[in-house]
Backbone as CSV, one residue per row, in Angstrom:
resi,resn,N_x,N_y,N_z,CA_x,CA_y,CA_z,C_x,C_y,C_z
1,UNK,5.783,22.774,5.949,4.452,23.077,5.421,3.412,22.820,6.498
2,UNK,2.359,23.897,6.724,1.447,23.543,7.974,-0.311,23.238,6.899
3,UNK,-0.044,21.786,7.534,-1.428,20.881,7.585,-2.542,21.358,7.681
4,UNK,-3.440,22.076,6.431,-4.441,22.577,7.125,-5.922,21.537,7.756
5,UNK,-6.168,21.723,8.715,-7.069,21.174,10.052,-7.926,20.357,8.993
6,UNK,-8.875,20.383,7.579,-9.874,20.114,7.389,-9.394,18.671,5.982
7,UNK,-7.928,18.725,6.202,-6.984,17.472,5.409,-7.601,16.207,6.175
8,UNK,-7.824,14.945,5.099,-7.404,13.949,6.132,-6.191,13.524,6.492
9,UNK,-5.996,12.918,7.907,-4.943,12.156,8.163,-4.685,10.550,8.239
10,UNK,-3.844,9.901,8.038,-3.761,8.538,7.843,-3.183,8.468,9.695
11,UNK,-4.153,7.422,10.328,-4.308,6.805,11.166,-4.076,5.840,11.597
12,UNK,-3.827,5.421,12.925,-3.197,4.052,13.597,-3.972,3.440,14.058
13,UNK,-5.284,2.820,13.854,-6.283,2.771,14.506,-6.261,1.114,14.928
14,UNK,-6.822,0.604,15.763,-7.273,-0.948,15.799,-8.484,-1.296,14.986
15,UNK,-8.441,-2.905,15.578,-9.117,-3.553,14.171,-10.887,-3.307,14.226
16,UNK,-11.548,-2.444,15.379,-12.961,-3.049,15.840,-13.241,-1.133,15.510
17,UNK,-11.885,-0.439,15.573,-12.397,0.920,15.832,-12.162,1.303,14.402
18,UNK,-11.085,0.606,13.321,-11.176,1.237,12.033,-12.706,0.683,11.506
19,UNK,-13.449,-0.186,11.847,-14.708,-0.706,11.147,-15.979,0.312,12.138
20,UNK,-15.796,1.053,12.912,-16.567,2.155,13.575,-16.057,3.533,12.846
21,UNK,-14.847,3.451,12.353,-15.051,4.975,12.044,-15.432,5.947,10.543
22,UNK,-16.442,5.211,10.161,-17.370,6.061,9.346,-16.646,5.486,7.854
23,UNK,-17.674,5.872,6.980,-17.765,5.778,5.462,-17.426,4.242,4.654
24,UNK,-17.637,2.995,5.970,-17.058,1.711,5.580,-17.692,1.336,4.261
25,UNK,-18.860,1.357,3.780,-18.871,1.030,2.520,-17.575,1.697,1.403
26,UNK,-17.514,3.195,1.296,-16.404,3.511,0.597,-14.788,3.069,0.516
27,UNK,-14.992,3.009,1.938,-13.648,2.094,2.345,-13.293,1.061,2.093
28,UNK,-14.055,0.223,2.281,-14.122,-1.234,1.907,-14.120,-1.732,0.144
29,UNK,-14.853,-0.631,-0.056,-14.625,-1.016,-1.986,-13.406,-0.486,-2.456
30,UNK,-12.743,0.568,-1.617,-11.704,1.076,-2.276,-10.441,0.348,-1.973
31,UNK,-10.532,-0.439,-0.535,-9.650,-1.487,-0.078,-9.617,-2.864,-1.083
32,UNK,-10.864,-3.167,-1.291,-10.806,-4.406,-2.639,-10.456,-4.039,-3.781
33,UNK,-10.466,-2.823,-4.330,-10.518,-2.467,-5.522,-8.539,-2.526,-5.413
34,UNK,-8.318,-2.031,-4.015,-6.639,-1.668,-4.938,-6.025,-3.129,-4.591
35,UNK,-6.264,-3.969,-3.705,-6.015,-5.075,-3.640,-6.163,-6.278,-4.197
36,UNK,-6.812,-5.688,-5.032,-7.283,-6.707,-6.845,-6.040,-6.119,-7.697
37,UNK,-6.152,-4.678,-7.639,-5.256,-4.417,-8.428,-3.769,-4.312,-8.128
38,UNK,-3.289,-4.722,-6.893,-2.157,-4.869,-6.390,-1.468,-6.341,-6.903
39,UNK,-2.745,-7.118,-7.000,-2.105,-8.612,-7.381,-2.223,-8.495,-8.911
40,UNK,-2.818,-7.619,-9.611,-2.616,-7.175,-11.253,-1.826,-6.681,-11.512
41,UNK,-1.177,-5.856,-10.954,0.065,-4.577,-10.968,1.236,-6.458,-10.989
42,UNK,0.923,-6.978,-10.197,2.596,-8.159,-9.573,2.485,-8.716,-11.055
43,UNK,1.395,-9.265,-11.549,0.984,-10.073,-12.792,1.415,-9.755,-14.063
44,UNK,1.690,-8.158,-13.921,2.246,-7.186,-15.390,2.988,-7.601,-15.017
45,UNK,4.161,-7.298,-13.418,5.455,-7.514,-13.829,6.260,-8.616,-14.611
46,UNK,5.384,-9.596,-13.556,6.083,-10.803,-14.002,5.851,-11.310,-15.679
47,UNK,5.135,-10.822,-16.004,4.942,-11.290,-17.607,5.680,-9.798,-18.465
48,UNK,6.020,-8.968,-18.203,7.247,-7.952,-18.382,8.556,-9.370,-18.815
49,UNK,8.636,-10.071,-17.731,9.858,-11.020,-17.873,11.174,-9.908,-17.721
50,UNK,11.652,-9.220,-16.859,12.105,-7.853,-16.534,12.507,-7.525,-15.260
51,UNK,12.178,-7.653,-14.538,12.795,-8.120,-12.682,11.046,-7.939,-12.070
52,UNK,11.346,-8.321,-10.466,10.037,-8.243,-9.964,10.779,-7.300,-8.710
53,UNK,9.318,-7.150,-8.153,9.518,-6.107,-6.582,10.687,-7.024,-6.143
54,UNK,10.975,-6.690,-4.655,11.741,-7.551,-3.943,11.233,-8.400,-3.374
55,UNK,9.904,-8.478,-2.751,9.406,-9.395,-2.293,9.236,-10.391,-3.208
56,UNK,8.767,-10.166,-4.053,8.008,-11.318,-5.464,9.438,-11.815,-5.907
57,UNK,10.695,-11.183,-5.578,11.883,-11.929,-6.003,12.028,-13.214,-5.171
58,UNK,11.414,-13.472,-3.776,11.532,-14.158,-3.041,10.493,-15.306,-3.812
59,UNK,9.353,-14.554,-3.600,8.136,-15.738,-4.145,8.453,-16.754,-5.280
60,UNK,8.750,-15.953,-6.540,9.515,-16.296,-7.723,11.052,-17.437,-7.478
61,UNK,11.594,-17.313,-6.474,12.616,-18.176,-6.274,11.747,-19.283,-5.660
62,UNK,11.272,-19.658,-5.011,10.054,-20.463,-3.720,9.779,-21.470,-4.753
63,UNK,8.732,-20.668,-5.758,7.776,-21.662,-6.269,8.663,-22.356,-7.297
64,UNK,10.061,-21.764,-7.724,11.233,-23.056,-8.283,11.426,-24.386,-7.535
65,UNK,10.979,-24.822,-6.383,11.184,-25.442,-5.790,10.033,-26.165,-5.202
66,UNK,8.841,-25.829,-4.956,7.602,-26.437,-4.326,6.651,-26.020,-5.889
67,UNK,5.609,-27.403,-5.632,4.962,-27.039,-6.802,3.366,-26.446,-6.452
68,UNK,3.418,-25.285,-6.759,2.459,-24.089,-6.303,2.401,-22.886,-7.145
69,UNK,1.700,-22.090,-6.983,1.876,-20.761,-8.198,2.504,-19.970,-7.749
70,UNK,3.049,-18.789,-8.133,3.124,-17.559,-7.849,2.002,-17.006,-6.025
71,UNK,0.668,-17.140,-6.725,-0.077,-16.037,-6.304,-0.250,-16.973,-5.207
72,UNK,-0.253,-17.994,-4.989,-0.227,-18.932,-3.628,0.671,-18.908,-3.055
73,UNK,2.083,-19.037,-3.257,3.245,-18.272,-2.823,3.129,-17.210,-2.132
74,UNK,2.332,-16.394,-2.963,2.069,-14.730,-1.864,1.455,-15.398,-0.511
75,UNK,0.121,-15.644,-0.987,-0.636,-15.891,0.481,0.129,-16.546,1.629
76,UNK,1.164,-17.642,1.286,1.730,-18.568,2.069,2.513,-17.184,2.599
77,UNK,3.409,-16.826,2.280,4.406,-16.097,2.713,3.599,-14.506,3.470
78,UNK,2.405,-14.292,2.925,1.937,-13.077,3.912,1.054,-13.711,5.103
79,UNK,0.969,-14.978,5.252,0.360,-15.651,6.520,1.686,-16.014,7.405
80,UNK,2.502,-16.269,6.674,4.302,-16.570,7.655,4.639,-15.514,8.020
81,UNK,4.393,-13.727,7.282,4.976,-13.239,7.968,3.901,-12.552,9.165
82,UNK,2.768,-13.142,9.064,1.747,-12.868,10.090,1.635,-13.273,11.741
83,UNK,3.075,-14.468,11.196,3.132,-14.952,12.587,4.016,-14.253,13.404
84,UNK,5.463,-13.700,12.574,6.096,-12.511,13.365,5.115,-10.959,13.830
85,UNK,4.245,-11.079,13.429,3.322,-9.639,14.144,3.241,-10.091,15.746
86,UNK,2.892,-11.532,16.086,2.737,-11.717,17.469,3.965,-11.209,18.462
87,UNK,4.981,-11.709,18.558,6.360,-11.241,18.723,6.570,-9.751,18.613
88,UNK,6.213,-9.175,17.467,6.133,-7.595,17.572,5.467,-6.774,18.465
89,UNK,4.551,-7.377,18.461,2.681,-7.118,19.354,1.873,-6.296,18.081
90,UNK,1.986,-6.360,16.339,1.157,-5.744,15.518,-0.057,-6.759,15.795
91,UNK,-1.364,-5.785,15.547,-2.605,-5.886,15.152,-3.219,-5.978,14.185
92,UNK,-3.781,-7.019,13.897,-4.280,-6.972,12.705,-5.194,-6.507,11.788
93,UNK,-6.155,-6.106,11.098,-7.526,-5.676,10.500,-7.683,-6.603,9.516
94,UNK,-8.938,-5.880,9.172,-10.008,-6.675,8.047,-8.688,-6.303,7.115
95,UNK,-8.415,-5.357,6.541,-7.220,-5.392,5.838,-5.952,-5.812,5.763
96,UNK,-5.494,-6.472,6.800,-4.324,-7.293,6.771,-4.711,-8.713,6.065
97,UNK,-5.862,-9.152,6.578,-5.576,-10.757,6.272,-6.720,-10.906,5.123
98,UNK,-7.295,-9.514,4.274,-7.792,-9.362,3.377,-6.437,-9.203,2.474
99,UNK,-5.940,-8.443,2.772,-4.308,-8.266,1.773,-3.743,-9.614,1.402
100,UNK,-3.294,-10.589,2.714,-2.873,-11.701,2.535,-3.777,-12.989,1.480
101,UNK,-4.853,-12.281,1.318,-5.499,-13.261,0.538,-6.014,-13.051,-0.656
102,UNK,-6.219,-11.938,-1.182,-7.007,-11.148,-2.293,-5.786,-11.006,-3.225
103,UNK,-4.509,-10.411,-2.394,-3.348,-9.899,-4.099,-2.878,-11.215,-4.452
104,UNK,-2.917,-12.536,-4.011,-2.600,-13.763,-4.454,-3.329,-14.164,-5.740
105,UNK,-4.873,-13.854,-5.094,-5.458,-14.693,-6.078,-5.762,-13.956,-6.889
106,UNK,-5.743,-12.624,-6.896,-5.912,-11.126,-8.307,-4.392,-11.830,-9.322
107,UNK,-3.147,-12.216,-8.553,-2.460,-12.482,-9.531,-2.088,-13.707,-10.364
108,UNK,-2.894,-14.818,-9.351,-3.078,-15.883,-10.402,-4.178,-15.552,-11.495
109,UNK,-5.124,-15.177,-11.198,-6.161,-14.863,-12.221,-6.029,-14.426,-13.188
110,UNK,-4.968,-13.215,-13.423,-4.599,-12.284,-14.107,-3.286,-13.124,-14.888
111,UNK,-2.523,-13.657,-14.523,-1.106,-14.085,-15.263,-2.373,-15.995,-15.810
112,UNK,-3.223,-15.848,-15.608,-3.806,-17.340,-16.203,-4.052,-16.575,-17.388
113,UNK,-4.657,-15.166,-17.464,-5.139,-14.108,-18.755,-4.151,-13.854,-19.557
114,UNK,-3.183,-13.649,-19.375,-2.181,-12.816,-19.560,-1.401,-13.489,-19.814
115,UNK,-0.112,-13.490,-21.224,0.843,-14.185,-21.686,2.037,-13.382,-21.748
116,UNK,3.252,-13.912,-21.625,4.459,-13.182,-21.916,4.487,-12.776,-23.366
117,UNK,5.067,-11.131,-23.755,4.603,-11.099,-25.078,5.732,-10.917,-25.812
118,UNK,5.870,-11.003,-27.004,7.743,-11.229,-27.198,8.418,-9.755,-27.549
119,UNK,7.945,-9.255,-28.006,8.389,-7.743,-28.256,8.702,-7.266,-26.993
120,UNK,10.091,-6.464,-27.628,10.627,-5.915,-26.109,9.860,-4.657,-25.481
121,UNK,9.333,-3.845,-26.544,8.905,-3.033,-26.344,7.644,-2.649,-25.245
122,UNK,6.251,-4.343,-25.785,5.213,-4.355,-25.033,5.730,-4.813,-23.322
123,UNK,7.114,-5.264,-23.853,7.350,-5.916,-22.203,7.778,-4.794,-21.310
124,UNK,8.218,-3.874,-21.951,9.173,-2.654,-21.077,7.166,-1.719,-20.697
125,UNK,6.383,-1.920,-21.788,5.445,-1.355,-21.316,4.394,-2.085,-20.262
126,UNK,4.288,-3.513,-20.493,4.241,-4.261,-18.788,4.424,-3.692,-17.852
127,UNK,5.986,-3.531,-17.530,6.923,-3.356,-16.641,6.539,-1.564,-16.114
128,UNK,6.311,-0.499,-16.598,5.812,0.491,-16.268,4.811,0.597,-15.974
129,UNK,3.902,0.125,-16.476,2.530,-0.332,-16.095,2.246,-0.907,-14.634
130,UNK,2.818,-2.118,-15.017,2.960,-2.468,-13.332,2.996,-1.848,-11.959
131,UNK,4.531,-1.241,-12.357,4.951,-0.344,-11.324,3.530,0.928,-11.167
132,UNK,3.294,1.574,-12.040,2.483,2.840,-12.133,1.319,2.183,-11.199
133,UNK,0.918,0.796,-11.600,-0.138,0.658,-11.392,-0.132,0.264,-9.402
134,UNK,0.986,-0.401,-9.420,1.232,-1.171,-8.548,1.132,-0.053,-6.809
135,UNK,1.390,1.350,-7.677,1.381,2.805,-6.800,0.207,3.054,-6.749
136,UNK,-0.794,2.954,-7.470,-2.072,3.408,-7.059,-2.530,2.565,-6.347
137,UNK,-2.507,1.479,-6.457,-3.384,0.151,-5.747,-2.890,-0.150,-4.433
138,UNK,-0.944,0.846,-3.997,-0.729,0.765,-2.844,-1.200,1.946,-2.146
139,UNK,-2.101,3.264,-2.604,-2.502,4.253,-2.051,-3.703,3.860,-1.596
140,UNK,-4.657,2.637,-3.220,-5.894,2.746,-2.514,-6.336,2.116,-1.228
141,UNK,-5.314,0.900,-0.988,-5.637,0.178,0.209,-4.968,0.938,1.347
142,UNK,-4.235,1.641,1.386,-3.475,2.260,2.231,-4.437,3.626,2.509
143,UNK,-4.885,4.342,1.352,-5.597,4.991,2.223,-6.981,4.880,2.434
144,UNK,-7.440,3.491,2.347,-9.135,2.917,2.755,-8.875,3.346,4.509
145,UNK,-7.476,3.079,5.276,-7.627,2.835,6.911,-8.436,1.870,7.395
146,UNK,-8.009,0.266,6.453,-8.611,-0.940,6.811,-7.245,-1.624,7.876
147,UNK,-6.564,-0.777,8.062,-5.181,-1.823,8.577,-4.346,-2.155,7.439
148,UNK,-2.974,-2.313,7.646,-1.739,-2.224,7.141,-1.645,-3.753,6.533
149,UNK,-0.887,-3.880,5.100,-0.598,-5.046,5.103,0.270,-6.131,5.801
150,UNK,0.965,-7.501,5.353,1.379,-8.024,6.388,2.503,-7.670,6.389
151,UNK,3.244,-7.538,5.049,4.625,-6.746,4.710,5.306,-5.285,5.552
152,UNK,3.841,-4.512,5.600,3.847,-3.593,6.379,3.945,-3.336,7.857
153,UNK,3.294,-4.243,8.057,2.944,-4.368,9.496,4.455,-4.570,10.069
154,UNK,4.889,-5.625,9.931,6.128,-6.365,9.984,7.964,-5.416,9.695
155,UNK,7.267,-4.366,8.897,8.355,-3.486,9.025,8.002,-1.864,10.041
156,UNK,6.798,-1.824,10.113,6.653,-1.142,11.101,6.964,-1.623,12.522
157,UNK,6.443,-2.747,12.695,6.624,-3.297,14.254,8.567,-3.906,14.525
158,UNK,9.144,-3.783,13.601,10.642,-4.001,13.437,11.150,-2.638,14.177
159,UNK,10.611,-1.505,13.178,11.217,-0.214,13.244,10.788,0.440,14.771
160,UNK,9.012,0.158,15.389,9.195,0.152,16.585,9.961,-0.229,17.728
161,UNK,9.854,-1.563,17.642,10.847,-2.669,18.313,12.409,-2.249,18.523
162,UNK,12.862,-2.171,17.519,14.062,-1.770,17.338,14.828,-0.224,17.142
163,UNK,14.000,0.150,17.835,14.176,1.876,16.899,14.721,2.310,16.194
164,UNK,14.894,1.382,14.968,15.622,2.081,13.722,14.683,3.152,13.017
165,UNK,15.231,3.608,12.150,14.077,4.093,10.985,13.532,3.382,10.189
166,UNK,11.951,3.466,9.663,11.420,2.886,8.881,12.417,2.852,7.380
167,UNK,12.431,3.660,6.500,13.909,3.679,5.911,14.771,2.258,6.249
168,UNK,15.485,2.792,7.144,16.592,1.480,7.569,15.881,-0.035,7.254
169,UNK,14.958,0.075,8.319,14.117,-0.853,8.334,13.673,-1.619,7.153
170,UNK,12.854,-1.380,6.121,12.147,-1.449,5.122,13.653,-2.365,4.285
171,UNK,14.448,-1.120,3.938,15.663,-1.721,3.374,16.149,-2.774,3.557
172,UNK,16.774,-3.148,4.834,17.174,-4.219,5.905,16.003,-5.358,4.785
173,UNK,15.039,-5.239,5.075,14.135,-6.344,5.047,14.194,-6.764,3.268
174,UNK,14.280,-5.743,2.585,14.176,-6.041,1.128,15.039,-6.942,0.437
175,UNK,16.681,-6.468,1.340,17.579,-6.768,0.478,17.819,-8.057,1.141
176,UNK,17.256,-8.560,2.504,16.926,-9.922,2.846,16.585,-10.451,1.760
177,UNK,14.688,-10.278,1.772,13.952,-11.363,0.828,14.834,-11.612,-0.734
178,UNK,15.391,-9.923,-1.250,16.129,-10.382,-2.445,17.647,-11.313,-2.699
179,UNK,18.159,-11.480,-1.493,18.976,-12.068,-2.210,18.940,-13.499,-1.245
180,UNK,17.709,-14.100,-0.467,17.162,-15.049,-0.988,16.327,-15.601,-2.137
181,UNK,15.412,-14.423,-2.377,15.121,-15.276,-3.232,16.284,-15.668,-4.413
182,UNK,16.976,-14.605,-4.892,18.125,-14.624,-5.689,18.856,-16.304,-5.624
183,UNK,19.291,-16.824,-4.310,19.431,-17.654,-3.602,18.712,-18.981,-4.226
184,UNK,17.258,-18.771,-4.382,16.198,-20.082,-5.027,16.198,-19.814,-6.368
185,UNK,17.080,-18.451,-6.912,16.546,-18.548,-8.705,15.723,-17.950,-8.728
186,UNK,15.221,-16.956,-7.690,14.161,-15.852,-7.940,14.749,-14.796,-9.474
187,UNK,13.574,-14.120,-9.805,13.705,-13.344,-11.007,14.306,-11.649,-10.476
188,UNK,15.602,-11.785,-10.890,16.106,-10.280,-10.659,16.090,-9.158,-11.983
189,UNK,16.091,-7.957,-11.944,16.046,-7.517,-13.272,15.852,-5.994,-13.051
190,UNK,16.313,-5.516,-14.215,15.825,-4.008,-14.245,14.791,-3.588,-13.466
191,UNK,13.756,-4.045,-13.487,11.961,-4.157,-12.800,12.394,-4.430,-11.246
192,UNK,13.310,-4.534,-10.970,13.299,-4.713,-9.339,13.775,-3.315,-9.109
193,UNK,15.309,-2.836,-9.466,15.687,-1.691,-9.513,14.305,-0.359,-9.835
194,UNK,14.104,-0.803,-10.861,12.917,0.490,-11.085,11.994,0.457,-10.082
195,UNK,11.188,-0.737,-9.747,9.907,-0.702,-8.305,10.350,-0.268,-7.336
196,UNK,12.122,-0.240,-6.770,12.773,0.164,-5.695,12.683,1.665,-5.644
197,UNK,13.258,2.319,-6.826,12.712,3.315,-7.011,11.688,4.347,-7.166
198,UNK,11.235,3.664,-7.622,9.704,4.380,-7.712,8.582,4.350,-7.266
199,UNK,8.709,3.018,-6.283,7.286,3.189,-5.478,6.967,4.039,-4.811
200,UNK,7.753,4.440,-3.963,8.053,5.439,-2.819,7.135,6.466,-2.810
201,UNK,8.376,6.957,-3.657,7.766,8.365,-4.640,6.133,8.182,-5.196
202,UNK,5.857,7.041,-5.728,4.439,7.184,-6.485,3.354,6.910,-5.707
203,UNK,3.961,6.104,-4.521,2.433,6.474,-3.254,2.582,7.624,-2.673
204,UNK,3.707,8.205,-2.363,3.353,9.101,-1.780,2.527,10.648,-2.313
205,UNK,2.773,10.177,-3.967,2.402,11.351,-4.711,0.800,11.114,-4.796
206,UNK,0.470,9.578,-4.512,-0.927,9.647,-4.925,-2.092,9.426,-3.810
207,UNK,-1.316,8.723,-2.378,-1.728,8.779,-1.543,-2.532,9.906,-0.796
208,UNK,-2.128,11.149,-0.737,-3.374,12.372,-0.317,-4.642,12.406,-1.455
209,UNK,-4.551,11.625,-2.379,-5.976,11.703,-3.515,-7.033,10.493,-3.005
210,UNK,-6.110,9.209,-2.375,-7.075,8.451,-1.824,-7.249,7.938,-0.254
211,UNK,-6.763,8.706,0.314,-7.093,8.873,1.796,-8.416,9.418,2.293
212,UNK,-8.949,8.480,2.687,-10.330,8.322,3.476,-10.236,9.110,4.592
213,UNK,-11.136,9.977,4.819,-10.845,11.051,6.058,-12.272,9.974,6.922
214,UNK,-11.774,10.001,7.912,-12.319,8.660,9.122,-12.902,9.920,10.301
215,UNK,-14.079,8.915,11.126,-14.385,10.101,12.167,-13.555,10.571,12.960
216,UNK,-13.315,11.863,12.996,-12.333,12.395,13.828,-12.654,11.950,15.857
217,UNK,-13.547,11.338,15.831,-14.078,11.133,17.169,-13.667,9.375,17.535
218,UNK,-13.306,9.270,16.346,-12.811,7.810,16.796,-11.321,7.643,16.965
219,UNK,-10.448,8.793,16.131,-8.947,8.500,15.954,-8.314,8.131,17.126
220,UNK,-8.623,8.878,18.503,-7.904,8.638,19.547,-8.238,7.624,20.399
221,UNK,-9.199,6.403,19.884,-9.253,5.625,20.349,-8.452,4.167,20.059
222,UNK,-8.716,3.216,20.912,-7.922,1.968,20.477,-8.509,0.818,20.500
223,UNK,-9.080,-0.070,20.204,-9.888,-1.349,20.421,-8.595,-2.289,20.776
């Protein structure tokens, strides 16, 4: 299929030149907005009581063991994996270490609201919810072009490094965190299988609706 010229494109930009290239107010609200709702999307799952992503299988095993929440768990673990970006040589943005700090505390906030509910039914509707939701809120920050999260970063700079495929890559890394966390008593479940599935597919379906088209006069630059 040929790209027509007046599409936006999602960009590799550094951290001084994505905050130069145009429309940052829009950007910036649409980067908080899905990153509130990224740590709301984790908050359905887990009160689904139903499996979690793979990562949150890790978190979920962790906080069996140290006494901390969930959504502090995130932050800890997206600042640890912030330290392998150095080693990679990834860069960071206002959106990386906005990611590492915002979907933590969107999901303590939200699971303090929010109760496990006993019907199987409202829980299976959690659990879709989540996921559904969990796809938009990874398009909107993804396509603000504030910089990659830390999760992200970390499997991109792997797949560079190493020249596997992102694919390979991504995988490699999932079925790590899951069957540690598995390992601490993390929460496995249908809901892991289904987010495996379906994220993919649901950013990519929604991602061209929220991609920020950036100045074309800045893309080829690098800070």
């Amino acid at each position: 299929m040929i790209r027509r010229a007046t599409e936006p494109q999602l960009t590799d930009l550094g951290p001084v030149v994505q905050l130069r290239a145009g429309r940052l107010p829009r950007r910036l609200t649409q980067l908080y907005a899905g990153l509130v709702l990224y740590g709301v999307s984790l908050a359905l799952m887990v009160r689904s009581d139903l499996g979690l992503a793979p990562w949150d299988v890790l978190h979920s095993g962790f906080i069996r063991h140290v006494p901390i929440t969930l959504g502090q768990a995130v932050i800890l673990f997206s600042f640890l994996v912030l330290l392998l970006w150095f080693p990679l040589r990834e860069v960071p943005g206002i959106g990386t270490v906005s990611n590492a700090l915002v979907v933590g505390l969107a999901a303590d906030a939200t699971l303090a609201l929010l109760d496990r509910p006993d019907a199987v039914g409202l829980r299976i509707g959690l659990l879709v919810a989540g996921v559904l939701l969990n796809g938009l809120a990874t398009a909107l920050y993804i396509g603000a072009q504030l910089g990659r999260g830390p999760r992200d970063g970390l499997m991109t700079g792997l797949a560079r490094t190493t020249g596997r495929s992102l694919r390979l890559v991504r995988t490699a890394l999932e079925v790590t965190v899951v069957v540690i966390g598995l390992l601490l008593g993390g929460a496995l479940g249908v809901g892991t299988v289904l987010y495996a599935l379906a994220i993919g597919p649901l950013t990519q379906w929604m991602l061209p609706s929220w991609l920020v088209r950036v100045d074309p006069s800045v893309v080829d630059r690098r800070a």
